[in-house]
XYZ file of N, CA and C in Angstrom:
816
model
N 0.893 -1.689 0.488
C -0.039 0.182 -0.106
C 0.629 1.124 0.076
N 2.058 0.893 0.591
C 2.403 2.624 0.636
C 3.918 2.791 -0.361
N 4.219 1.725 -0.695
C 4.703 0.924 -2.595
C 4.134 1.466 -3.476
N 2.680 1.515 -3.195
C 1.803 2.833 -4.487
C 1.105 3.076 -4.404
N 1.309 4.228 -2.537
C 1.739 5.601 -2.614
C 2.434 6.310 -3.447
N 3.793 5.488 -2.123
C 5.187 6.360 -3.095
C 5.360 6.643 -4.717
N 4.682 5.445 -4.844
C 5.404 5.705 -6.725
C 3.430 6.393 -8.036
N 4.174 7.014 -7.639
C 3.190 8.332 -8.990
C 3.044 7.465 -9.801
N 1.623 7.718 -10.700
C 1.252 6.933 -12.276
C 2.340 7.489 -12.854
N 2.193 6.100 -13.760
C 3.195 6.891 -15.403
C 2.775 7.938 -15.734
N 1.931 8.023 -16.529
C 1.474 9.000 -16.833
C 1.812 10.350 -16.536
N 1.555 10.623 -14.638
C 2.135 12.297 -14.470
C 3.490 12.097 -14.507
N 4.599 11.250 -13.864
C 5.610 10.471 -13.734
C 6.736 11.860 -14.902
N 5.511 10.756 -16.875
C 6.609 10.977 -17.458
C 6.508 12.604 -18.005
N 4.916 13.126 -17.375
C 4.794 13.755 -17.942
C 5.842 15.067 -17.636
N 5.384 15.562 -16.285
C 6.696 16.005 -15.908
C 7.643 15.835 -15.533
N 8.036 14.631 -15.832
C 9.760 14.380 -15.878
C 9.904 14.867 -17.329
N 9.572 15.026 -19.070
C 10.093 15.986 -19.751
C 9.750 16.844 -20.064
N 9.170 17.485 -19.060
C 8.914 18.898 -19.159
C 9.809 20.143 -18.879
N 10.592 20.027 -17.631
C 11.762 20.343 -17.835
C 13.159 20.431 -18.818
N 12.941 18.869 -19.233
C 13.728 18.836 -20.288
C 13.260 19.674 -22.060
N 11.715 19.177 -22.395
C 11.618 20.237 -23.543
C 12.325 21.902 -22.902
N 11.965 22.498 -21.957
C 11.881 23.711 -21.963
C 13.871 24.232 -22.065
N 14.733 23.066 -21.397
C 16.232 23.219 -21.612
C 16.383 23.037 -23.170
N 15.769 21.745 -23.562
C 16.012 21.445 -24.755
C 15.719 22.607 -25.829
N 14.759 23.345 -25.629
C 14.811 23.868 -26.160
C 15.303 25.558 -26.515
N 15.343 25.611 -24.533
C 16.814 27.065 -24.447
C 18.233 26.961 -25.631
N 19.340 25.934 -25.298
C 19.611 25.042 -26.042
C 19.613 25.152 -27.739
N 18.542 24.184 -27.830
C 18.668 25.158 -29.300
C 18.320 26.080 -29.885
N 18.157 27.767 -29.004
C 17.974 28.874 -29.157
C 19.149 28.472 -29.328
N 19.892 28.776 -28.023
C 21.511 29.453 -28.113
C 22.032 28.583 -29.420
N 22.060 27.786 -29.649
C 23.097 27.010 -30.240
C 22.854 27.875 -32.073
N 21.933 28.201 -32.059
C 20.888 28.678 -33.720
C 21.504 30.049 -33.592
N 20.604 31.030 -31.934
C 22.106 32.242 -32.150
C 23.065 32.271 -32.677
N 24.863 31.847 -31.716
C 25.588 31.076 -31.995
C 25.637 31.293 -33.285
N 25.353 29.431 -34.347
C 25.577 29.236 -35.702
C 25.205 30.621 -36.922
N 23.904 31.775 -36.156
C 23.443 32.639 -37.065
C 24.944 34.184 -36.698
N 25.017 34.664 -35.580
C 25.928 35.015 -35.050
C 27.864 34.665 -36.143
N 28.095 33.791 -36.009
C 28.490 33.011 -37.278
C 29.072 33.251 -38.134
N 27.684 32.673 -39.170
C 27.768 33.767 -40.659
C 27.545 34.282 -40.974
N 26.890 35.290 -39.568
C 26.888 36.772 -39.819
C 28.762 37.672 -40.261
N 29.635 36.424 -39.110
C 31.516 36.820 -39.185
C 31.544 36.861 -40.186
N 31.302 35.314 -40.655
C 31.652 35.084 -41.653
C 31.502 36.023 -43.243
N 30.903 35.940 -42.740
C 29.898 36.735 -44.097
C 30.698 38.101 -44.340
N 30.810 39.136 -43.491
C 31.483 40.317 -43.350
C 32.999 40.027 -43.501
N 33.595 39.190 -43.155
C 34.915 38.524 -42.775
C 35.330 38.489 -44.609
N 34.286 37.797 -45.289
C 34.993 37.509 -46.873
C 34.114 38.494 -47.541
N 33.531 39.737 -47.206
C 32.726 40.543 -48.170
C 33.757 41.285 -47.872
N 34.897 41.700 -46.490
C 34.619 42.913 -46.074
C 35.567 44.187 -47.532
N 35.973 43.920 -48.147
C 36.665 44.651 -49.149
C 35.135 45.074 -49.893
N 34.417 45.030 -50.765
C 33.067 45.097 -51.041
C 32.200 45.400 -49.878
N 31.573 45.670 -48.984
C 31.458 46.276 -48.157
C 31.544 47.330 -47.745
N 32.902 46.943 -47.552
C 33.232 48.502 -47.330
C 33.491 50.136 -48.934
N 33.542 48.794 -50.245
C 33.909 49.611 -51.030
C 31.424 50.541 -51.557
N 31.132 49.660 -50.474
C 29.203 49.704 -50.941
C 29.297 50.861 -50.205
N 29.574 50.718 -49.348
C 29.565 51.762 -48.273
C 30.126 52.888 -48.334
N 30.959 52.984 -48.978
C 32.099 54.014 -48.490
C 32.818 54.211 -50.088
N 31.910 54.619 -50.893
C 32.006 54.727 -51.885
C 33.437 55.754 -53.078
N 33.291 56.710 -52.184
C 35.494 57.460 -52.207
C 36.334 56.653 -50.802
N 36.191 55.831 -51.567
C 37.638 55.270 -50.702
C 38.743 55.222 -50.803
N 40.583 54.873 -50.694
C 40.816 54.680 -51.080
C 41.634 54.344 -52.575
N 40.462 54.054 -52.880
C 40.637 52.929 -53.942
C 40.274 54.914 -55.244
N 41.537 54.734 -56.133
C 41.459 55.494 -57.455
C 40.263 55.496 -57.923
N 39.742 56.610 -58.299
C 39.029 56.673 -59.006
C 38.534 56.298 -60.345
N 39.981 56.584 -61.018
C 40.001 54.872 -62.376
C 40.426 54.195 -62.112
N 40.744 52.796 -60.841
C 40.254 51.859 -60.491
C 38.616 51.393 -60.293
N 38.064 53.111 -59.918
C 36.176 51.655 -59.852
C 35.608 52.458 -60.845
N 35.702 53.380 -61.897
C 35.399 53.042 -62.737
C 35.765 51.483 -63.747
N 36.950 51.069 -63.670
C 37.301 49.733 -64.298
C 36.538 48.270 -63.624
N 36.253 49.216 -62.672
C 35.770 47.747 -61.649
C 34.767 47.847 -62.572
N 33.764 48.678 -62.635
C 31.956 49.054 -63.107
C 32.065 48.986 -64.554
N 32.632 48.773 -64.991
C 32.930 48.735 -66.752
C 31.702 47.553 -67.265
N 30.802 48.029 -67.788
C 30.141 47.226 -68.366
C 29.632 48.176 -70.051
N 28.913 46.944 -71.120
C 28.410 46.274 -72.454
C 27.367 48.168 -72.269
N 27.964 48.847 -74.301
C 26.764 49.507 -73.915
C 25.007 48.704 -74.254
N 23.961 49.636 -73.889
C 22.941 48.595 -73.889
C 22.517 48.230 -75.559
N 22.822 48.887 -76.465
C 22.751 47.938 -77.642
C 23.395 47.734 -77.973
N 24.663 46.809 -77.371
C 25.606 46.014 -78.137
C 26.395 46.512 -78.627
N 26.786 47.710 -79.326
C 27.618 48.630 -80.279
C 28.786 49.322 -79.222
N 29.512 49.056 -79.869
C 30.854 49.508 -79.516
C 31.632 51.561 -79.702
N 31.559 51.766 -79.673
C 32.732 52.928 -79.345
C 33.817 53.514 -80.434
N 33.324 54.337 -81.573
C 34.486 54.377 -82.239
C 35.866 54.344 -82.527
N 36.056 53.305 -80.294
C 37.602 53.986 -80.637
C 37.415 52.041 -80.700
N 36.656 51.148 -81.105
C 36.329 49.894 -80.793
C 36.485 49.516 -79.396
N 36.413 49.936 -78.179
C 35.800 49.684 -77.510
C 34.885 49.002 -77.199
N 34.259 48.059 -75.744
C 33.339 47.576 -76.272
C 32.702 47.627 -74.343
N 33.774 48.078 -73.763
C 33.059 48.474 -72.276
C 33.943 50.312 -71.899
N 32.833 50.035 -71.207
C 32.827 51.669 -70.154
C 32.209 51.801 -69.339
N 32.721 52.554 -67.877
C 31.937 52.253 -67.103
C 30.697 53.359 -67.211
N 30.655 54.785 -68.247
C 29.489 55.362 -68.713
C 29.782 55.701 -69.673
N 28.249 55.310 -70.702
C 28.268 56.107 -72.273
C 27.768 56.841 -72.483
N 28.663 57.980 -73.616
C 27.942 59.202 -73.896
C 27.115 59.352 -75.245
N 26.665 59.849 -75.678
C 26.447 60.063 -77.079
C 27.792 60.591 -77.855
N 28.060 60.217 -79.470
C 28.936 60.625 -80.322
C 27.915 61.914 -81.269
N 28.773 63.253 -80.805
C 27.245 64.606 -81.642
C 27.680 64.273 -82.779
N 29.162 63.465 -83.332
C 28.730 63.196 -84.921
C 28.213 62.258 -85.438
N 28.239 61.336 -84.541
C 28.182 59.866 -86.090
C 26.540 59.412 -84.817
N 26.133 59.940 -83.406
C 25.065 59.682 -82.924
C 25.073 57.751 -82.404
N 26.383 57.520 -82.253
C 26.572 56.416 -81.773
C 26.739 56.627 -80.413
N 27.170 54.989 -79.596
C 28.163 55.427 -77.965
C 29.103 55.910 -78.218
N 29.081 56.531 -77.295
C 30.469 57.380 -77.321
C 30.954 56.794 -75.598
N 32.044 56.478 -75.243
C 33.339 55.924 -74.879
C 33.849 57.027 -73.290
N 34.184 56.292 -71.935
C 34.590 57.398 -70.886
C 36.014 58.334 -71.396
N 36.223 57.863 -71.905
C 37.833 58.030 -72.442
C 37.977 58.638 -73.791
N 37.086 58.377 -74.734
C 36.509 58.996 -75.963
C 36.476 60.747 -75.393
N 35.288 60.393 -74.393
C 34.582 61.434 -74.371
C 35.339 62.827 -73.466
N 36.591 61.959 -72.311
C 37.047 62.879 -71.018
C 38.021 63.996 -72.138
N 38.858 62.565 -73.254
C 39.584 63.540 -74.632
C 39.278 63.636 -75.518
N 38.090 64.241 -75.418
C 37.313 65.212 -77.082
C 37.267 66.340 -75.436
N 36.999 66.163 -74.502
C 36.693 67.834 -73.748
C 37.449 67.630 -73.530
N 38.512 67.234 -73.323
C 39.595 68.477 -72.690
C 40.860 68.971 -74.249
N 40.318 68.169 -75.943
C 40.771 68.873 -76.119
C 39.762 69.913 -76.608
N 38.785 70.576 -76.355
C 37.758 71.045 -76.801
C 38.328 72.408 -75.467
N 38.552 72.070 -74.626
C 38.998 72.976 -73.656
C 40.165 73.561 -73.910
N 41.154 73.041 -74.297
C 42.554 73.399 -74.813
C 43.103 73.650 -75.755
N 41.831 73.808 -76.659
C 42.060 74.663 -77.823
C 42.071 76.045 -78.152
N 42.532 77.180 -76.363
C 42.693 78.353 -76.385
C 41.686 79.270 -76.639
N 40.097 78.916 -75.704
C 39.702 79.443 -75.043
C 39.385 79.489 -74.068
N 40.613 78.427 -72.422
C 40.448 78.807 -71.378
C 42.021 78.933 -71.583
N 42.961 79.571 -70.180
C 43.502 79.973 -69.776
C 42.972 80.074 -68.621
N 44.748 79.659 -67.707
C 44.548 79.883 -66.508
C 45.553 80.862 -65.699
N 44.084 81.742 -64.507
C 44.024 82.895 -64.201
C 45.221 83.044 -62.847
N 46.018 81.858 -63.299
C 47.312 82.014 -62.177
C 48.464 82.523 -62.792
N 49.109 80.804 -63.575
C 50.401 80.695 -65.006
C 49.880 81.452 -65.663
N 48.375 81.532 -66.587
C 48.834 81.897 -68.076
C 48.308 80.584 -69.229
N 49.376 79.389 -68.589
C 48.797 77.917 -69.857
C 47.362 78.245 -70.163
N 47.507 77.618 -71.571
C 46.528 77.452 -71.974
C 45.995 75.869 -72.431
N 47.204 74.874 -71.963
C 46.457 73.522 -71.679
C 46.830 73.141 -70.484
N 46.038 72.261 -70.322
C 45.819 71.068 -69.543
C 44.724 70.829 -69.231
N 46.299 69.364 -68.167
C 45.390 67.979 -68.887
C 43.714 67.122 -67.926
N 43.409 68.325 -67.265
C 42.253 69.352 -66.087
C 42.346 70.376 -66.057
N 40.865 70.882 -66.533
C 40.305 72.323 -65.008
C 39.809 72.430 -64.597
N 39.876 73.391 -63.768
C 39.175 73.686 -62.148
C 38.949 74.989 -62.361
N 37.922 74.798 -61.339
C 37.393 76.397 -61.391
C 37.670 77.150 -60.404
N 38.008 78.211 -61.085
C 38.723 78.897 -59.291
C 38.371 80.206 -58.859
N 38.533 80.420 -57.728
C 37.653 80.464 -56.835
C 37.442 82.610 -57.021
N 37.940 82.840 -57.565
C 37.267 84.844 -58.042
C 36.752 84.179 -59.030
N 36.821 83.680 -59.439
C 35.391 83.563 -60.620
C 34.716 83.055 -61.416
N 34.846 81.835 -60.636
C 33.861 80.347 -60.648
C 33.602 80.340 -61.591
N 35.148 79.701 -62.721
C 34.899 79.579 -63.836
C 35.427 78.753 -63.929
N 35.909 77.564 -65.582
C 37.374 76.707 -65.289
C 38.299 76.784 -65.439
N 38.802 78.133 -65.514
C 40.403 78.804 -65.646
C 41.250 78.480 -64.190
N 41.603 76.993 -63.770
C 42.674 77.267 -63.099
C 43.427 75.343 -63.253
N 44.751 75.414 -63.943
C 44.497 74.659 -64.856
C 45.501 73.545 -63.321
N 45.687 72.095 -63.521
C 46.257 70.864 -63.378
C 47.050 71.467 -61.800
N 48.363 71.692 -62.656
C 49.853 72.187 -62.046
C 48.700 72.909 -60.517
N 48.243 74.129 -61.524
C 47.951 75.167 -59.823
C 47.354 75.022 -59.001
N 46.176 73.659 -59.077
C 45.426 73.066 -58.190
C 46.227 72.722 -57.444
N 47.353 72.123 -57.859
C 47.881 70.711 -57.005
C 48.899 71.762 -56.239
N 49.341 72.797 -56.590
C 50.095 73.497 -56.086
C 49.015 74.065 -55.042
N 47.932 75.483 -54.830
C 47.803 75.709 -54.464
C 47.125 74.781 -52.991
N 46.684 73.679 -53.045
C 46.544 72.555 -52.665
C 47.616 71.755 -51.767
N 48.262 71.787 -52.230
C 50.315 71.221 -51.255
C 49.680 72.967 -50.320
N 50.360 74.163 -51.065
C 50.447 75.678 -49.789
C 49.666 74.897 -49.172
N 47.315 74.996 -49.266
C 47.083 74.542 -47.932
C 47.184 74.113 -46.912
N 47.972 72.851 -47.425
C 48.087 71.968 -47.021
C 49.656 71.957 -45.290
N 50.534 72.648 -46.245
C 51.893 72.992 -45.334
C 51.793 73.981 -44.366
N 50.988 75.300 -45.107
C 50.058 75.815 -43.415
C 49.161 74.916 -42.613
N 48.594 74.719 -42.994
C 47.756 73.331 -41.965
C 48.675 72.953 -40.933
N 49.885 72.271 -41.452
C 50.659 71.941 -40.845
C 49.949 69.701 -41.138
N 50.191 69.589 -42.080
C 49.340 68.569 -42.818
C 50.353 66.957 -42.866
N 50.248 66.023 -41.626
C 51.418 65.516 -41.508
C 50.121 63.493 -42.380
N 52.309 63.185 -42.813
C 51.212 62.101 -43.654
C 50.702 60.752 -41.974
N 50.438 60.415 -41.937
C 48.972 58.997 -41.088
C 50.008 57.768 -41.351
N 50.389 57.512 -42.252
C 51.790 56.327 -42.565
C 53.247 56.447 -42.082
N 53.969 57.632 -43.172
C 54.895 57.722 -42.270
C 55.556 59.296 -42.233
N 54.471 59.292 -41.990
C 54.967 60.976 -40.783
C 55.828 61.525 -41.750
N 55.579 62.135 -42.477
C 55.929 63.193 -43.245
C 55.277 64.546 -43.484
N 56.329 66.265 -43.341
C 54.893 66.709 -43.736
C 55.558 67.084 -44.989
N 55.795 67.165 -46.014
C 56.815 67.129 -47.572
C 55.867 66.747 -48.174
N 54.839 66.670 -49.471
C 54.644 66.206 -50.491
C 54.369 66.538 -51.638
N 54.042 66.068 -52.318
C 53.569 67.114 -53.429
C 51.625 66.491 -54.149
N 51.063 65.872 -52.985
C 49.764 65.504 -53.628
C 49.957 64.925 -52.099
N 48.672 65.396 -51.383
C 48.413 65.136 -50.597
C 46.862 64.798 -50.850
N 46.455 63.324 -49.735
C 45.066 62.742 -50.311
C 44.210 62.344 -48.771
N 43.333 62.649 -48.629
C 42.847 62.156 -47.402
C 42.145 61.112 -47.268
N 41.990 60.907 -46.520
C 42.189 59.218 -45.526
C 41.255 58.813 -46.027
N 40.339 57.690 -46.510
C 38.528 57.411 -47.207
C 38.302 57.250 -45.522
N 38.468 57.360 -44.830
C 38.413 56.821 -42.616
C 37.610 58.365 -42.549
N 38.211 59.639 -43.329
C 37.278 60.808 -42.595
C 38.082 61.819 -41.440
N 38.506 61.134 -40.828
C 38.872 61.616 -39.674
C 39.026 62.934 -39.906
N 39.854 63.325 -40.515
C 41.123 64.411 -40.870
C 42.529 64.261 -41.113
N 43.203 62.907 -41.300
C 43.566 62.812 -41.358
C 44.319 62.910 -43.160
N 45.823 62.666 -43.335
C 46.197 62.523 -44.529
C 47.004 61.797 -45.405
N 46.984 61.156 -46.186
C 48.217 60.231 -46.603
C 48.900 60.927 -48.257
N 50.239 61.275 -48.050
C 50.992 61.488 -49.159
C 51.096 61.245 -50.027
N 52.003 61.535 -51.374
C 51.119 60.280 -52.849
C 51.911 58.971 -52.752
N 53.747 59.555 -52.536
C 54.603 58.161 -52.205
C 53.513 57.093 -51.265
N 52.692 57.224 -49.956
C 51.385 56.172 -49.763
C 50.506 56.151 -50.199
N 50.151 57.273 -50.525
C 48.721 56.835 -51.503
C 48.829 55.909 -52.478
N 50.189 56.572 -53.450
C 50.076 55.594 -53.977
C 50.776 53.890 -54.145
N 51.384 53.633 -52.993
C 51.350 52.563 -52.945
C 49.473 51.679 -51.620
N 48.993 52.611 -51.033
C 48.238 52.206 -51.071
C 47.163 51.598 -52.324
N 47.219 52.219 -53.569
C 46.854 52.654 -54.640
C 46.585 50.993 -55.247
N 48.177 51.005 -54.463
C 48.774 50.261 -55.609
C 48.102 48.059 -55.649
N 47.809 48.367 -54.138
C 46.337 47.260 -53.453
C 45.646 47.175 -53.985
N 44.884 48.571 -54.410
C 43.460 47.051 -54.569
C 43.243 47.542 -56.493
N 44.675 47.594 -57.279
C 45.027 47.448 -58.316
C 44.421 46.319 -59.491
N 44.020 44.914 -58.636
C 44.743 44.064 -58.614
C 42.947 43.307 -59.485
N 42.890 43.104 -60.693
C 42.220 42.497 -61.244
C 42.776 40.614 -62.156
N 41.444 39.866 -60.902
C 41.328 38.857 -61.565
C 41.467 38.547 -63.806
N 41.960 37.629 -63.141
C 42.697 37.433 -65.038
C 42.794 38.622 -65.665
N 43.295 39.843 -64.879
C 44.828 40.115 -65.737
C 46.224 40.821 -64.926
N 47.055 40.779 -66.013
C 48.152 40.823 -65.759
C 49.000 41.919 -67.456
N 50.317 42.572 -66.651
C 50.520 43.500 -67.747
C 51.396 42.534 -69.189
N 50.932 43.197 -69.837
C 51.422 42.366 -71.909
C 53.071 41.794 -71.409
N 53.621 43.413 -70.507
C 54.833 43.719 -71.305
C 56.250 43.078 -69.995
N 55.203 43.973 -68.529
C 56.648 42.914 -67.792
C 56.280 41.542 -66.720
N 53.900 41.347 -66.726
C 53.723 40.294 -66.011
C 52.867 40.529 -64.842
N 53.748 41.929 -64.059
C 52.888 41.949 -63.382
C 50.898 42.260 -63.287
N 50.390 42.123 -61.805
C 49.326 41.789 -61.655
C 48.200 42.844 -61.198
N 49.827 43.717 -61.226
C 49.039 44.843 -59.497
C 49.865 46.383 -60.552
N 49.151 47.380 -60.681
C 49.537 48.759 -61.676
C 49.039 49.746 -60.465
N 50.338 50.850 -60.315
C 50.934 51.325 -59.770
C 48.697 52.971 -58.943
N 48.946 53.059 -61.013
C 47.437 54.204 -60.197
C 46.305 53.220 -61.232
N 46.397 52.337 -62.805
C 44.964 51.910 -63.766
C 46.082 51.498 -65.019
N 45.171 50.860 -65.453
C 45.327 50.071 -66.025
C 45.145 50.178 -68.098
N 45.745 50.581 -69.286
C 46.158 51.077 -69.593
C 46.152 50.102 -70.468
N 44.607 49.991 -72.427
C 44.763 49.244 -72.840
C 45.872 48.988 -74.025
N 46.181 47.774 -74.107
C 47.043 47.469 -74.789
C 47.125 47.578 -76.859
N 48.394 47.900 -77.354
C 48.104 48.162 -78.650
C 47.506 46.994 -79.662
N 48.137 45.964 -79.585
C 48.206 44.943 -79.725
C 46.505 44.248 -79.590
N 45.415 44.541 -78.891
C 44.868 44.398 -78.814
C 44.578 42.836 -77.167
N 43.138 42.481 -77.897
C 42.553 40.760 -77.552
C 42.092 41.438 -75.864
N 41.968 42.068 -76.042
C 41.459 42.880 -74.086
C 43.058 42.410 -73.273
N 43.956 43.111 -73.766
C 45.185 42.664 -73.426
C 45.404 44.055 -73.023
N 46.823 44.422 -72.086
C 46.865 45.704 -70.438
C 47.975 45.464 -70.517
N 48.109 47.337 -69.971
C 49.858 47.671 -69.865
C 49.358 47.376 -68.375
N 50.616 48.134 -67.642
C 50.310 48.656 -66.827
C 50.851 50.126 -66.227
N 50.804 50.506 -65.205
C 50.951 51.973 -65.414
C 52.654 52.587 -65.778
N 53.352 51.628 -65.065
C 54.824 51.338 -65.139
C 55.450 51.771 -67.389
N 55.007 51.277 -67.358
C 55.378 50.270 -69.521
C 54.821 51.060 -69.456
N 53.335 51.985 -69.467
C 52.777 52.564 -70.751
C 53.441 53.632 -70.155
N 53.708 54.399 -69.164
C 54.232 56.067 -68.954
C 55.652 55.426 -69.939
N 56.425 54.239 -69.607
C 58.264 54.046 -70.342
C 58.008 54.460 -71.959
N 56.341 53.180 -72.301
C 56.472 53.770 -73.483
C 56.049 54.786 -73.887
N 55.351 55.503 -73.438
C 54.609 57.174 -73.574
C 55.794 58.247 -74.133
N 56.690 57.972 -72.697
C 57.987 58.929 -72.800
C 58.820 59.042 -74.174
N 58.907 56.953 -74.505
C 60.012 56.589 -75.407
C 59.243 57.298 -76.871
N 58.247 57.354 -77.031
C 57.826 57.226 -78.570
C 57.025 58.877 -78.214
N 57.036 60.086 -76.839
C 57.090 61.460 -77.113
C 58.519 61.358 -77.508
N 59.426 61.043 -77.358
C 61.293 61.335 -77.361
C 61.743 60.847 -79.046
N 60.748 59.910 -79.153
C 60.584 59.178 -80.559
C 60.568 60.713 -81.651
N 59.207 60.974 -81.303
C 58.673 61.917 -81.836
C 59.062 63.524 -82.524
N 59.962 64.471 -80.643
C 59.980 65.399 -80.797
C 61.781 65.162 -81.462
N 62.438 64.074 -81.477
C 63.507 64.348 -82.656
C 63.938 64.109 -83.778
N 62.151 62.622 -84.432
C 62.168 63.728 -85.328
C 61.918 64.366 -86.209
N 61.518 65.387 -85.660
C 60.859 67.166 -85.796
C 61.757 67.873 -86.037
N 62.306 67.913 -84.503
C 63.974 68.670 -84.753
C 64.483 67.832 -85.883
N 64.753 66.853 -86.413
C 65.586 66.761 -87.911
C 64.418 67.327 -88.901
N 63.391 66.641 -88.773
C 62.634 67.152 -90.305
C 63.384 69.500 -89.855
N 62.963 70.595 -89.164
C 63.048 71.332 -88.926
C 64.161 71.590 -88.482
N 66.461 71.133 -88.348
C 66.771 71.218 -88.798
C 67.235 71.189 -90.671
N 66.768 69.659 -90.687
C 66.384 69.724 -92.244
C 66.444 71.335 -93.041
N 64.925 71.749 -92.938
C 64.912 72.627 -93.223
C 65.399 73.894 -93.608
N 66.249 74.191 -92.328
C 67.004 75.532 -91.973
C 68.187 74.878 -93.279
N 68.694 73.207 -93.321
C 69.674 73.873 -93.768
C 69.616 73.915 -95.448
N 68.652 74.338 -95.647
C 68.794 73.838 -97.171
C 69.172 75.614 -97.785
N 69.871 75.881 -98.624
C 69.950 76.705 -99.461
C 68.873 77.696 -99.709
N 68.830 79.265 -98.940
C 67.880 79.935 -99.841
C 67.090 79.403 -99.381
N 67.001 78.799 -97.688
C 65.580 78.647 -97.234
C 65.312 79.711 -96.181
N 66.464 80.737 -95.804
C 65.902 82.152 -94.579
C 65.550 83.350 -95.634
N 66.586 82.909 -96.997
C 65.648 83.730 -98.244
C 63.769 83.886 -98.541
N 64.404 82.637 -98.847
C 62.460 81.847 -99.568
C 61.479 82.701 -97.929
N 62.214 81.623 -97.213
C 60.532 82.622 -95.448
C 61.108 84.344 -95.641
N 62.281 84.745 -95.865
C 61.514 86.360 -95.555
C 60.170 86.731 -96.711
N 61.514 86.495 -98.610
C 60.215 86.119 -99.344
C 58.343 86.243 -99.286
N 58.530 85.265 -99.219
C 57.655 84.906 -99.080
C 56.382 85.695 -97.542
N 56.236 85.604 -95.913
C 57.102 86.656 -95.918
C 56.056 87.910 -95.828
N 56.679 88.185 -96.250
C 55.484 89.285 -97.105
C 54.303 89.348 -97.913
N 54.838 88.405 -99.024
C 53.218 88.153 -99.297
C 51.638 88.344 -98.054
N 51.300 89.349 -98.565
C 50.139 89.202 -98.233
C 49.181 88.538 -98.158
């Protein structure tokens, strides 16, 4: 009799015994799920740190040319530019043919138009510049690229700018840091930082084989989607410029060495 009273009913014992285990199991599963979700979120952020930073901060330390090349896309009509390019980060309309015009050709034509003699720098008087900036005194495009860089450099030196990486106080150009905390990088450290972001999958220089470029990539004249790194392109550009200048000087000296060239020139100049 006492044994029957001391032993609860099997159904009641089973329900009471399982109730705390069910609650404990639910708590464990909840904690485990939270840990798994946290680990997945951390791993996702770690794997896509570069892409998330680029998305949240488009004006990061990556130069504009590299960001533009990462956003290359074909024209919606499938047509190519007059230069043969089929990819561009932005497409314009060619006023001559009405077809698509890539960003590089558009910028080149715009620079040629601005350097046609209509613009002149109010600081140094030059009429040619790779890029024109708005002058603070007139509000028009009347400050050349060299004077713009020089003015910014003088302002940073007066403010006591210090490179956050190497600590120098002298630099040709200062670049604000991507964190926008008021710090700057000198030109050398900024180019070194840019070189880390110029890696494109499957892209390498046809001349030297490097997979990183200091500031941007250039299209190789051999075609077939081959590229030039920044150093090889400038080396080729300087070599070609020296060759053209040498040929022009030889032609000029040849014209001056001809007998009677000076007399012909003086007579010809008097003709109205």
